[in-house]
Amino acid sequence: MNILRVGDSAWAAVTKSSAFVFGLEAAGEDSRVVQWYWGPRLPDEALAEVVRQAPRRIHSGFHDPRDVDELLPVEGGRRWGVPSLQVTYEGGVRSVELAFAEAVVADSEIELVLRDPLGLRVGLHVRVASEVVERWVSLTNEGEHAVRLGRVDSGSWVIPERAGYRYTGVAGAWAQETQVHRAELAVGETTFTSRTGTTSHRANPWIMIDAGDATEELGEVWSVALAWSGSWRLTAQRRPEGDVAVTAGFGHDGPTWLLAPGESLHTPPVLGLRTSGGYGAASRAWHDYARRHVLPTPFEERPVLYNSWEATWFDVHEEGQIELARRAADLGVELFVVDDGWFGGRVDDRRGLGDWWPNPDRFPRGLSKLFDAVRELGMRAGLWVEPEMVNPDSDLYREHPDWVLHYPGRRRDTLRHQLVLNYGRADVREWAIGWLSGLVSEYGLDYFKWDMNRSFTQAGWPEAGERADLLWIEHTRGVYAVLDTLRERHPDLRIESCSGGGGRVDFGILRRTDEVWTSDNTDARDRQAIQEGYSYLYPAGAMSAWVTDSPNPHTRREVPLAYRFHVAMAGALGIGGDLTRWSAEELAQARSLVAAYKAVRPVIQHGRLHRLAGDPGVTASAVQYSHEDRVVVLAYNPFALAKRPPRRVRLAGLDPSALYESAEGERWHGQTLMSHGLELPTWFITGPDYRSEMVVLRRVSG
Ligand code: GLA
């Protein structure tokens, strides 16, 4: 039982360590469903103590902000904060007025039903999934007229009263995704949003808030995340009166959605997580949630993959690919993925997207010869696809110019010479399932890298008339539906989500993909900061990370092979360099590092992550993974310092009284490793730049 009744019309959603208490503060025609508590788990008999039955009055007189504590503050009545729900009824009537109707309770789920007499039914859903409280909203038009929806968020969360408020989030750009930002939450409304039609590189749909006192290992942290892969908006409002609330949902400012009589709309879930133990504990709880409730194959070991993109760019040919496959297999690679350039007339980024058959000049016998060779070398086979896109210079576009997002009489702006196919259309979805599924069957494919390389522009859907803005929802749902159908038809198929790098990383896409590509930037040093931001919410096992060439093609930075490996080994290891140019010595070193990775792969992919120390990519830093009886520490020192850098790294989350043994047979108590630390040669010998190492410990007693 995760949903407990704690009063006449009050409930608690309880997890092992926290409680979220909510209910009806005021009934009748101006009903208010509010949050009373979101904090550490209280004894069951104490839960009722946090329920405040009398309506709270902040101020009397002309300002009475009633929406402060509400689960879904509407636009209507005496409310002036950020509305989570905005509706325009027939005749331009805009004030939503909700009356509580009933509560429908199941074991770990509850729906609170409210109705607006103008015909809108609003369901507030709350469900518990491990430490996370999942919430979403269902709307049904029970009236006789269509209603127009503005903002429809999945829910608003109140951050309990504290002396201060600080937020942590990630922001970035192409090649610089998921950079951690941390600052005091300003009084006012802080909005993070994507208007691109995808999750975007610019921000990721989550926020963490603490009282300004949390550290990596200590302190209460409240996190809110949205499980959605299209445009989104998350607003944290800190009122001058002191309250802080976070509301999040799909869509962004501008588009409005028409709900016809009899129709319903369900929002994606917004997820709330309260933890103690600092940002580290928050991240570990999110990873646990991802593994238990989100990822389709969380406990499968990700294969070491090879991807040919940076080796060949668009210059993809049968013989060249077979040569790369031979070299990759020799290193211990288990999955060979052919990237862009294998299909239609695709010899550069100007043509071919949409024509998903092997390029007859490059693969005169189709892909069979290549994939037969890949299999003979003992590897699995994967292909890059970009199913949501079309180049105007393609047979597909010449045949179906109406399939793309467009408005009559407006330009069709291209980006990277391509347009976006409208996945809201059933014919587009059927076409996609047809050829994607056909490729899997014909070649026995094991893996797709599903890319999405541009933002929406002129996002029209002429056939949908007044409902055209629904595109912002229906495109993403269409993509989800195609992915779901593919997985259903081909249960052994594994899928990587990519969007010009890390433009589509979120709990919505992770429900139907196995890995995500976090950035096109494969420079090991830049990657460290990107990986750190990624790790705040998402688990290492789903993070595809490649070792590429030096100097790096994107930054021209030269980084030793071991450092590049150690950075990529912090996730699902892949190799993406031009192996025909690696020396025999480099190939030998790579072979032994691949073997070393495989030996600890479950620890990294499924283990508990501790970000131990340092500013990744800038100063000496280390990450630790613990799983069953093993502990892996990856330590990095990018820059030599004349001044002595720290010598020891203190480990975390060990059993204090147990003994841990290194590969060399040295033993320490867990408490020693946590309090005194482990001495790292990488850290205390100065120079040269870019030193790294992996330390593996095994628990031998206790
Ligand atoms: C995007 C991806 C890259 C690569 C190219 C191919 O940029 O993020 O990894 O697949 O497309 O065109």
XYZ file of C-alpha atoms and ligand atoms in Angstrom:
714
model
C 0.000 0.000 0.000
C 1.602 3.205 -1.110
C -1.437 5.464 -0.974
C -2.687 5.877 2.593
C -5.796 7.652 3.704
C -4.844 10.088 6.433
C -8.035 12.090 6.925
C -11.535 12.604 5.575
C -10.210 13.798 2.278
C -6.477 13.614 2.755
C -4.040 11.034 1.429
C -0.353 10.285 1.625
C 1.763 8.807 -1.140
C 4.494 7.066 0.798
C 7.811 5.631 -0.293
C 10.381 3.908 1.890
C 11.929 7.195 2.909
C 9.510 9.987 2.112
C 5.894 11.028 2.159
C 3.850 13.316 -0.049
C 0.644 14.351 1.709
C -2.172 16.030 -0.157
C -5.923 16.369 -0.235
C -8.927 18.570 -0.309
C -8.500 21.777 1.627
C -11.713 23.351 0.440
C -14.681 21.583 -1.133
C -17.634 23.021 -3.013
C -17.648 25.124 -6.111
C -14.178 26.525 -5.515
C -12.443 23.332 -4.456
C -8.776 23.304 -3.657
C -6.616 20.202 -3.799
C -3.401 21.070 -2.019
C -0.071 19.642 -0.974
C 0.416 19.650 2.804
C 3.725 17.917 3.160
C 6.650 16.625 1.099
C 9.397 15.419 3.351
C 10.877 12.471 5.246
C 8.584 9.514 5.851
C 6.586 10.003 9.031
C 5.102 7.150 11.094
C 1.696 6.303 9.611
C -0.086 7.601 12.691
C 1.716 10.942 12.389
C 0.766 11.607 8.792
C -2.523 13.223 9.769
C -0.611 15.783 11.855
C 0.529 17.626 8.737
C -2.963 18.009 7.335
C -4.238 21.520 7.710
C -7.987 21.534 7.433
C -8.584 25.263 7.622
C -7.873 27.198 4.448
C -4.618 29.069 4.798
C -4.754 32.796 4.486
C -1.571 34.423 3.351
C -2.963 37.942 3.312
C -6.369 39.287 3.796
C -7.827 41.910 1.579
C -6.963 42.576 -1.972
C -4.266 39.961 -2.460
C -5.164 36.371 -1.624
C -2.955 34.001 -3.573
C -4.940 30.814 -3.301
C -2.819 28.816 -5.669
C 0.343 28.604 -3.582
C -0.106 25.034 -2.394
C -2.316 23.589 -5.098
C -1.510 20.404 -7.005
C -2.745 22.004 -10.220
C -3.246 25.750 -9.916
C -5.655 26.772 -12.649
C -6.092 30.071 -14.403
C -9.268 31.229 -12.719
C -10.639 32.724 -9.553
C -8.338 34.464 -7.089
C -5.102 33.155 -8.529
C -2.285 35.143 -10.061
C 0.638 32.757 -9.994
C 1.870 30.559 -12.816
C -1.161 28.566 -13.999
C -0.651 24.839 -14.512
C -3.932 24.680 -16.430
C -5.333 27.311 -18.787
C -8.623 26.725 -20.595
C -10.745 28.854 -22.899
C -14.367 27.745 -23.103
C -17.034 28.586 -25.673
C -17.458 32.296 -26.087
C -14.009 33.161 -24.784
C -14.751 32.319 -21.126
C -11.443 31.756 -19.390
C -11.871 31.241 -15.660
C -11.636 27.566 -14.695
C -13.832 26.709 -11.691
C -13.400 23.258 -10.294
C -15.578 21.361 -7.823
C -14.282 18.208 -6.207
C -16.257 15.119 -7.290
C -14.590 11.960 -5.969
C -11.409 10.124 -5.171
C -10.729 6.818 -6.887
C -8.098 4.897 -4.938
C -6.166 1.792 -5.982
C -3.179 0.232 -4.221
C -0.426 2.502 -5.396
C -2.451 5.013 -7.354
C -5.139 7.581 -6.736
C -7.186 9.818 -9.019
C -8.848 12.910 -7.601
C -11.672 13.942 -9.895
C -12.800 17.547 -10.209
C -15.377 19.017 -12.561
C -15.953 22.399 -14.067
C -19.693 22.907 -14.681
C -18.767 24.190 -18.126
C -18.033 20.589 -19.018
C -14.417 19.789 -18.200
C -13.480 16.781 -16.095
C -10.037 17.033 -14.520
C -8.316 13.978 -13.059
C -5.296 14.497 -10.804
C -3.346 11.241 -10.689
C -0.750 10.293 -8.097
C 1.212 7.038 -8.128
C 4.227 5.717 -6.270
C 7.135 4.041 -8.067
C 9.992 3.168 -5.674
C 11.180 6.503 -4.216
C 9.481 8.559 -6.923
C 5.989 10.024 -6.849
C 4.581 10.093 -10.371
C 1.814 12.543 -11.158
C -0.154 13.330 -14.269
C -3.402 14.943 -15.334
C -6.246 13.647 -17.469
C -8.724 16.035 -19.036
C -12.032 15.021 -20.596
C -14.375 17.344 -22.375
C -17.797 16.325 -21.057
C -19.478 19.427 -22.458
C -21.130 20.233 -25.737
C -18.544 22.628 -27.091
C -14.904 22.318 -27.909
C -12.525 23.797 -25.343
C -9.158 25.301 -26.115
C -6.282 24.390 -23.836
C -3.340 26.696 -23.219
C -0.950 25.405 -20.617
C -1.654 21.852 -19.426
C 1.028 20.913 -16.955
C 1.290 17.519 -15.331
C 1.372 18.996 -11.839
C 2.807 21.588 -9.503
C 5.010 20.745 -6.502
C 5.518 22.873 -3.422
C 9.050 22.954 -2.067
C 8.730 23.051 1.728
C 9.596 26.241 3.597
C 13.308 26.645 4.158
C 15.659 29.500 4.932
C 16.816 29.686 1.325
C 16.352 28.038 -2.038
C 18.967 26.997 -4.543
C 18.394 25.195 -7.795
C 20.530 22.795 -9.776
C 19.847 22.046 -13.413
C 21.597 21.443 -16.680
C 21.763 23.675 -19.720
C 23.856 23.649 -22.831
C 24.064 23.649 -26.567
C 25.059 21.312 -29.372
C 28.417 19.740 -28.462
C 28.107 21.146 -24.962
C 25.077 19.421 -23.512
C 24.117 18.966 -19.841
C 26.423 21.501 -18.185
C 25.554 21.703 -14.502
C 24.203 25.065 -13.327
C 23.650 25.842 -9.673
C 22.487 29.165 -8.278
C 20.146 30.751 -5.811
C 16.592 30.569 -7.084
C 15.634 34.139 -7.908
C 12.425 35.699 -6.636
C 10.160 35.631 -9.672
C 9.549 32.962 -12.246
C 12.456 30.949 -13.584
C 11.462 29.008 -16.668
C 13.403 26.279 -18.420
C 11.849 25.290 -21.701
C 12.257 23.704 -25.088
C 10.432 25.133 -28.083
C 12.239 22.890 -30.547
C 9.774 19.981 -30.670
C 12.404 17.820 -28.949
C 13.808 17.631 -25.443
C 16.591 19.903 -26.752
C 20.257 20.540 -26.089
C 19.531 23.802 -24.349
C 18.024 22.430 -21.168
C 16.837 19.118 -19.804
C 13.402 18.758 -18.188
C 14.341 18.531 -14.557
C 15.308 20.672 -11.606
C 16.701 19.991 -8.149
C 16.054 22.414 -5.298
C 17.731 22.504 -1.923
C 17.867 24.982 0.914
C 21.305 26.189 -0.171
C 23.012 23.784 2.223
C 23.174 20.530 0.257
C 26.479 19.043 -0.860
C 27.269 16.025 -2.961
C 26.880 13.787 0.096
C 24.689 15.705 2.541
C 21.401 17.499 2.652
C 17.785 17.347 1.560
C 17.108 17.742 -2.146
C 13.747 17.965 -3.922
C 13.812 17.018 -7.587
C 11.133 17.375 -10.244
C 11.481 15.829 -13.716
C 9.218 15.508 -16.710
C 9.066 12.279 -18.738
C 8.582 13.768 -22.188
C 10.570 14.058 -25.403
C 8.881 16.970 -27.173
C 8.675 20.657 -26.287
C 8.272 21.262 -22.575
C 8.235 23.956 -19.953
C 9.227 23.905 -16.296
C 8.700 26.983 -14.145
C 10.042 27.407 -10.630
C 8.350 30.340 -8.988
C 9.689 31.884 -5.847
C 7.205 34.335 -4.531
C 8.097 37.464 -2.668
C 6.019 35.971 0.189
C 8.535 33.137 0.309
C 6.813 30.119 -1.195
C 8.421 28.069 -3.922
C 6.505 25.880 -6.353
C 7.599 24.038 -9.475
C 5.168 23.302 -12.275
C 6.092 21.309 -15.365
C 4.426 19.953 -18.442
C 4.547 19.345 -22.155
C 4.209 22.130 -24.711
C 5.470 25.687 -24.600
C 4.079 29.202 -24.784
C 2.067 29.859 -27.917
C 0.465 26.686 -29.227
C -3.058 25.870 -27.977
C -4.803 22.522 -28.159
C -8.420 21.928 -29.060
C -10.335 19.309 -27.101
C -13.589 18.357 -28.841
C -16.641 17.123 -26.911
C -16.016 13.562 -25.723
C -12.257 13.774 -26.178
C -9.614 13.229 -23.507
C -6.016 14.286 -23.097
C -3.479 12.686 -20.778
C -0.320 14.491 -19.837
C 3.030 12.754 -19.530
C 4.077 12.037 -15.947
C 5.889 14.629 -13.880
C 8.096 12.942 -11.307
C 8.859 14.134 -7.810
C 11.667 12.788 -5.640
C 12.727 13.908 -2.194
C 15.973 12.613 -0.825
C 18.440 13.237 1.932
C 22.119 12.556 1.332
C 22.873 15.381 -1.055
C 22.907 15.493 -4.831
C 24.629 12.117 -4.920
C 21.770 10.358 -3.146
C 19.259 12.137 -5.370
C 21.087 10.891 -8.464
C 21.310 7.345 -7.133
C 17.572 7.328 -6.396
C 16.862 8.564 -9.935
C 19.114 5.850 -11.375
C 17.303 3.260 -9.299
C 13.967 4.564 -10.552
C 15.209 4.475 -14.165
C 16.278 0.879 -13.761
C 13.154 -0.335 -11.999
C 10.476 1.651 -13.765
C 11.717 3.209 -16.979
C 14.316 1.377 -19.048
C 13.083 -1.599 -21.085
C 16.273 -3.682 -20.602
C 17.939 -2.206 -17.508
C 19.909 -5.219 -16.368
C 21.186 -6.358 -19.711
C 24.866 -5.692 -20.288
C 25.379 -3.163 -23.059
C 27.692 -4.484 -25.759
C 30.911 -2.660 -26.596
C 30.011 -1.040 -29.898
C 31.891 0.366 -32.823
C 30.387 3.254 -34.828
C 31.923 4.356 -38.088
C 30.757 8.016 -38.127
C 33.947 9.784 -37.150
C 36.052 7.312 -39.106
C 34.373 7.781 -42.468
C 31.813 10.597 -42.123
C 29.646 10.185 -45.251
C 32.224 8.123 -47.081
C 30.603 4.767 -46.361
C 31.451 1.767 -48.586
C 31.168 -1.988 -48.322
C 34.892 -2.705 -48.347
C 35.821 0.156 -46.038
C 33.194 -0.890 -43.519
C 34.302 -4.517 -43.645
C 37.869 -3.415 -42.979
C 36.752 -1.374 -39.963
C 34.653 -4.303 -38.767
C 37.693 -6.604 -38.863
C 39.734 -4.205 -36.795
C 36.892 -3.567 -34.379
C 36.311 -7.281 -33.835
C 39.995 -7.705 -33.162
C 39.715 -5.212 -30.303
C 36.853 -7.129 -28.709
C 33.970 -5.032 -30.065
C 30.613 -6.824 -29.889
C 28.285 -4.641 -31.993
C 29.151 -2.934 -35.279
C 27.007 0.085 -36.215
C 27.047 1.675 -39.674
C 26.272 5.382 -39.342
C 24.936 7.927 -41.846
C 25.678 7.495 -45.556
C 24.599 3.915 -46.351
C 21.249 4.621 -48.026
C 19.536 6.251 -51.018
C 21.623 8.933 -52.686
C 23.137 9.983 -49.359
C 26.714 10.973 -50.131
C 26.558 14.183 -48.087
C 23.987 15.904 -45.895
C 22.136 17.481 -48.833
C 20.229 14.484 -50.131
C 18.787 11.079 -49.512
C 17.042 11.266 -46.128
C 13.765 9.452 -46.654
C 15.104 6.928 -49.189
C 15.829 4.080 -46.837
C 17.336 1.451 -49.105
C 21.025 0.647 -49.453
C 22.845 3.010 -51.787
C 23.264 0.859 -54.947
C 26.702 2.311 -55.801
C 28.070 1.814 -52.317
C 26.365 -1.477 -51.483
C 25.675 -3.139 -54.837
C 24.585 -6.374 -53.090
C 22.574 -4.636 -50.429
C 23.868 -4.759 -46.860
C 24.044 -8.553 -46.679
C 27.694 -8.895 -47.555
C 28.703 -6.387 -44.889
C 26.457 -7.774 -42.188
C 27.384 -11.375 -43.017
C 31.001 -10.353 -42.512
C 30.118 -8.592 -39.263
C 28.423 -11.750 -37.989
C 31.258 -13.983 -39.067
C 33.520 -11.753 -37.017
C 31.294 -12.557 -34.033
C 29.620 -9.149 -33.754
C 26.039 -7.966 -33.805
C 24.846 -5.545 -36.491
C 23.363 -2.062 -36.204
C 22.327 0.788 -38.489
C 21.922 4.542 -38.153
C 18.512 5.859 -39.206
C 16.838 9.243 -39.038
C 13.190 8.296 -39.557
C 11.609 11.666 -38.732
C 13.452 13.508 -41.487
C 13.473 14.041 -45.206
C 15.759 15.956 -47.564
C 13.836 17.902 -50.202
C 16.245 16.172 -52.598
C 14.818 12.669 -52.097
C 12.317 10.411 -53.820
C 10.222 10.448 -50.657
C 9.793 14.204 -50.657
C 9.122 14.321 -54.374
C 6.330 11.807 -53.805
C 4.942 13.162 -50.506
C 5.666 16.876 -50.133
C 2.614 17.099 -47.858
C 4.145 14.763 -45.251
C 6.342 17.438 -43.685
C 5.481 20.035 -41.057
C 4.373 23.084 -43.019
C 1.883 25.912 -43.323
C 0.305 26.740 -46.666
C 1.805 29.949 -48.016
C 4.792 29.941 -45.636
C 8.416 29.040 -46.314
C 9.648 25.584 -45.468
C 12.905 26.470 -43.723
C 15.481 23.729 -43.873
C 18.124 22.996 -41.276
C 21.009 20.764 -42.310
C 19.084 20.717 -45.630
C 16.238 18.722 -44.130
C 12.570 18.979 -43.183
C 10.622 17.232 -40.427
C 8.105 14.519 -41.262
C 4.840 14.801 -39.384
C 4.554 11.777 -37.089
C 1.092 12.948 -36.082
C -0.026 11.484 -39.434
C -0.996 7.805 -39.440
C 0.319 7.329 -43.003
C 3.757 8.616 -42.002
C 3.864 6.302 -38.989
C 2.814 3.317 -41.100
C 5.453 4.124 -43.691
C 8.120 4.328 -40.966
C 7.121 1.073 -39.304
C 7.074 -0.587 -42.733
C 10.634 0.167 -43.748
C 12.183 0.053 -40.270
C 10.641 -3.313 -39.547
C 11.576 -4.446 -43.077
C 15.244 -3.615 -42.450
C 15.262 -5.509 -39.159
C 13.734 -8.583 -40.783
C 15.824 -8.500 -43.928
C 19.177 -8.113 -42.215
C 18.411 -9.553 -38.815
C 19.421 -6.186 -37.324
C 20.188 -6.023 -33.635
C 20.383 -2.263 -33.189
C 19.177 1.059 -34.506
C 20.749 4.376 -33.722
C 17.607 6.552 -34.104
C 18.695 10.103 -34.831
C 16.689 13.348 -34.996
C 18.803 16.182 -36.275
C 16.740 19.324 -36.379
C 14.256 21.491 -34.511
C 10.760 22.228 -35.745
C 10.030 25.317 -37.822
C 6.780 26.274 -39.575
C 5.202 23.516 -37.485
C 1.914 23.378 -39.341
C -0.394 20.462 -40.040
C -2.812 21.786 -42.662
C -5.116 18.736 -42.685
C -5.708 19.120 -38.937
C -7.326 22.543 -39.316
C -7.980 24.157 -35.950
C -6.358 21.214 -34.192
C -3.032 21.702 -35.941
C -1.129 22.724 -32.791
C -1.731 19.231 -31.414
C 1.212 18.391 -33.615
C 3.509 19.381 -30.743
C 2.079 16.475 -28.769
C 1.161 14.087 -31.538
C 4.560 14.110 -33.211
C 6.244 12.916 -30.038
C 3.511 10.379 -29.369
C 3.836 9.201 -32.971
C 7.561 8.634 -32.467
C 6.821 6.764 -29.235
C 4.214 4.622 -31.040
C 6.638 3.688 -33.833
C 9.363 2.798 -31.315
C 6.900 0.758 -29.254
C 5.630 -1.119 -32.315
C 9.163 -1.872 -33.470
C 10.089 -3.265 -30.069
C 6.938 -5.335 -29.945
C 7.578 -6.823 -33.363
C 11.282 -7.337 -32.771
C 11.841 -8.034 -29.081
C 15.577 -8.532 -29.564
C 16.070 -5.173 -31.246
C 17.917 -2.578 -29.159
C 17.631 1.143 -29.864
C 19.828 4.153 -29.146
C 18.239 7.612 -29.000
C 20.259 10.388 -30.596
C 19.318 13.906 -31.582
C 22.270 15.736 -33.073
C 24.076 14.464 -30.005
C 22.184 14.758 -26.717
C 19.052 16.548 -27.875
C 16.699 13.782 -26.830
C 17.638 12.449 -23.423
C 14.719 12.168 -20.973
C 12.612 9.660 -19.046
C 10.064 9.544 -21.894
C 12.480 8.302 -24.549
C 14.306 6.063 -22.064
C 11.100 4.060 -21.668
C 11.527 2.773 -25.205
C 15.255 2.978 -25.910
C 18.208 1.218 -24.332
C 20.912 3.838 -24.688
C 21.234 7.513 -25.463
C 23.952 9.431 -27.257
C 24.784 12.330 -24.981
C 26.798 14.538 -27.359
C 28.423 14.731 -30.764
C 31.390 16.149 -28.907
C 33.651 13.150 -28.345
C 36.556 15.135 -26.878
C 37.308 13.265 -23.657
C 37.848 16.375 -21.600
C 34.667 18.137 -22.742
C 32.838 14.884 -22.376
C 33.615 14.687 -18.665
C 31.480 17.737 -17.882
C 28.723 16.499 -20.212
C 28.740 13.097 -18.524
C 28.624 14.656 -15.090
C 25.455 16.614 -15.950
C 23.923 13.540 -17.547
C 24.624 11.539 -14.390
C 22.443 13.770 -12.232
C 19.353 11.930 -13.450
C 20.242 9.174 -15.861
C 22.172 5.948 -15.262
C 25.591 5.088 -16.691
C 24.317 1.893 -18.321
C 22.201 3.942 -20.730
C 24.978 6.402 -21.602
C 26.649 5.604 -24.893
C 30.245 6.930 -24.879
C 32.886 6.461 -27.548
C 36.646 6.573 -27.755
C 37.571 8.507 -30.893
C 40.736 9.811 -32.528
C 43.401 12.173 -31.238
C 43.566 15.021 -32.069
C 39.822 15.051 -31.622
C 38.023 15.978 -34.862
C 35.794 18.496 -33.069
C 38.290 20.279 -30.812
C 41.714 19.268 -32.224
C 42.740 18.467 -28.651
C 45.260 15.704 -28.194
C 44.468 13.326 -25.377
C 46.203 10.002 -24.642
C 44.327 6.825 -25.522
C 44.060 5.612 -21.918
C 42.407 8.852 -20.796
C 39.967 8.702 -23.719
C 39.140 5.127 -22.768
C 38.761 5.840 -19.079
C 36.283 8.632 -19.836
C 34.231 6.445 -22.198
C 34.435 3.505 -19.777
C 32.339 5.546 -17.325
C 29.289 4.584 -19.410
C 28.414 2.060 -22.118
C 31.772 1.882 -23.890
C 31.978 2.322 -27.634
C 34.731 3.031 -30.128
C 34.285 5.575 -32.885
C 37.775 6.290 -34.206
C 39.348 5.530 -37.555
C 40.944 2.214 -36.640
C 42.828 2.077 -39.937
C 44.960 4.920 -38.599
C 45.636 3.531 -35.132
C 49.154 2.146 -34.667
C 49.795 -1.465 -33.660
C 50.709 -0.189 -30.209
C 47.477 1.765 -29.886
C 45.444 -1.197 -31.076
C 47.122 -3.417 -28.497
C 46.456 -0.925 -25.725
C 42.847 -0.562 -26.878
C 42.413 -4.351 -26.848
C 43.546 -4.588 -23.249
C 41.378 -1.632 -22.174
C 38.303 -3.191 -23.831
C 39.049 -6.413 -21.943
C 39.484 -4.467 -18.691
C 36.136 -2.754 -19.281
C 34.341 -6.021 -19.955
C 35.698 -7.401 -16.690
C 34.022 -4.621 -14.682
C 31.125 -3.803 -17.018
C 28.283 -4.826 -14.669
C 29.762 -2.692 -11.894
C 29.822 0.435 -14.082
C 26.577 -0.153 -15.944
C 24.467 -1.316 -13.010
C 26.319 0.013 -9.998
C 25.671 2.824 -7.555
C 27.399 5.990 -8.674
C 29.333 8.307 -6.379
C 30.769 11.472 -7.887
C 33.736 11.495 -5.555
C 35.613 14.688 -6.066
C 36.801 17.419 -8.339
C 35.536 19.386 -11.262
C 35.427 16.855 -14.114
C 37.649 17.799 -17.027
C 39.020 20.797 -15.147
C 40.703 19.504 -12.006
C 41.598 16.078 -10.693
C 38.318 14.193 -10.332
C 36.992 10.706 -9.741
C 33.803 8.689 -10.018
C 33.036 5.469 -8.187
C 30.667 2.621 -9.038
C 29.742 -0.089 -6.538
C 27.886 -3.259 -7.370
C 27.640 -6.452 -5.324
C 31.137 -7.087 -3.963
C 33.038 -4.841 -6.347
C 34.003 -1.188 -6.454
C 35.431 0.586 -9.498
C 37.057 3.997 -9.246
C 37.849 5.946 -12.398
C 40.222 8.803 -11.637
C 41.328 11.594 -13.908
C 43.841 14.378 -13.801
C 43.673 16.523 -16.940
C 46.303 19.099 -16.026
C 49.663 18.824 -14.411
C 50.131 21.197 -11.486
C 53.443 22.407 -10.141
C 51.647 22.768 -6.834
C 50.770 19.388 -5.392
C 47.223 18.321 -6.359
C 45.211 16.259 -3.840
C 46.791 12.869 -3.237
C 43.949 10.819 -1.989
C 40.390 10.330 -2.972
C 37.926 9.431 -0.284
C 35.570 6.663 -1.397
C 31.902 6.577 -0.457
C 29.053 4.218 0.324
C 31.274 1.317 1.461
C 30.688 -1.023 4.358
C 32.876 0.581 7.070
C 33.878 -2.648 8.740
C 34.395 -4.751 5.615
C 37.791 -5.286 4.031
C 38.371 -4.310 0.421
C 41.221 -5.717 -1.638
C 42.932 -4.254 -4.703
C 44.142 -6.269 -7.702
C 47.637 -6.093 -6.158
C 46.389 -7.707 -2.967
C 46.470 -4.606 -0.754
C 43.677 -4.467 1.806
C 41.892 -1.636 3.569
C 38.852 -1.316 5.757
C 35.901 0.427 4.158
C 36.107 3.073 6.866
C 39.748 3.791 6.012
C 38.917 4.200 2.354
C 36.047 6.528 3.204
C 37.766 8.573 5.911
C 41.434 8.607 4.951
C 41.053 7.761 1.273
C 42.854 5.855 -1.397
C 46.185 7.116 -2.656
C 46.163 7.666 -6.386
C 49.438 7.827 -8.343
C 47.517 9.656 -11.049
C 46.865 12.447 -8.657
C 50.063 13.013 -6.802
C 52.778 12.720 -9.419
C 52.862 16.017 -11.245
C 52.844 15.978 -15.037
C 52.293 15.148 -17.771
C 48.737 16.247 -18.584
C 45.886 13.766 -18.972
C 46.667 10.989 -16.566
C 43.943 8.568 -15.626
C 43.509 5.210 -13.998
C 40.975 2.642 -13.044
C 41.140 1.045 -9.611
C 39.126 -2.093 -8.915
C 38.500 -3.248 -5.369
C 36.790 -6.390 -4.195
C 35.121 -6.791 -0.863
C 36.711 -9.756 0.797
C 35.083 -9.847 4.213
C 32.467 -8.335 6.447
C 24.113 13.469 -35.875
C 24.530 12.465 -34.829
C 25.915 11.947 -35.173
C 25.902 11.324 -36.553
C 25.390 12.323 -37.575
C 25.184 11.656 -38.919
O 24.890 14.609 -35.820
O 24.464 13.013 -33.556
O 26.334 11.009 -34.209
O 25.093 10.177 -36.517
O 24.161 12.894 -37.183
O 24.740 12.534 -39.895
